[in-house]
XYZ file of C-alpha atoms in Angstrom:
68
model
C 3.368 2.600 17.603
C 1.423 5.188 16.077
C -1.732 6.713 17.575
C -3.652 6.378 14.362
C -6.278 3.577 14.191
C -4.824 0.531 12.007
C -8.508 -0.468 11.048
C -9.452 2.970 10.122
C -6.528 3.605 7.576
C -7.023 -0.121 6.056
C -10.971 0.933 5.319
C -10.121 4.443 3.973
C -7.389 2.884 1.960
C -9.853 -0.242 0.337
C -12.721 2.791 0.136
C -10.952 5.924 -1.005
C -7.530 5.001 -1.804
C -7.396 6.543 -4.947
C -8.092 9.862 -3.390
C -5.148 9.490 -0.784
C -7.439 9.504 2.161
C -5.526 7.392 4.063
C -2.485 9.432 3.731
C -4.152 12.574 4.731
C -5.180 10.686 7.962
C -1.741 9.440 8.571
C -0.432 13.066 8.425
C 1.339 12.607 4.831
C -0.363 15.721 3.341
C 1.856 16.102 0.602
C 2.029 12.417 -0.758
C -1.739 12.886 -0.210
C -2.122 15.346 -2.480
C 0.033 13.739 -5.307
C -2.311 10.443 -4.810
C -5.512 12.984 -5.009
C -4.062 14.111 -8.635
C -2.980 11.034 -10.088
C -5.800 8.991 -9.044
C -3.629 6.621 -6.736
C -0.902 6.487 -9.079
C -3.519 4.906 -11.521
C -4.469 2.286 -8.866
C -0.659 1.220 -8.717
C 0.226 3.310 -5.821
C -3.101 2.387 -3.904
C -2.727 -1.445 -4.325
C 0.589 -1.018 -2.727
C -0.077 1.065 0.152
C -3.516 -1.534 0.794
C -0.846 -4.501 1.250
C 1.670 -2.036 2.846
C -1.214 -1.180 5.509
C -2.500 -4.988 5.656
C 0.885 -6.331 6.684
C 1.719 -3.736 8.981
C 4.692 -1.650 7.310
C 3.027 1.726 6.766
C 4.104 4.647 8.749
C 2.556 7.935 9.610
C 3.884 11.077 9.009
C 6.207 11.023 12.260
C 7.633 7.896 10.968
C 5.806 5.719 13.454
C 4.192 2.152 12.392
C 0.526 1.931 12.084
C -0.081 -1.523 13.413
C -2.926 -3.622 14.389
């Protein structure tokens, strides 16, 4: 299990997901930059990430699940 905080990741995704801040927090710098440049895939990518985080299926840069 990841050392990253589940609640912090979810809140960042909800509030600043279009800028990819939750991906930067999880250590996924490359995809965070892509999200920043595409405004979260015009919101679609952000919505998918929020769902993935909420169900506990989102991984950090080490491949560890960020779970509640």
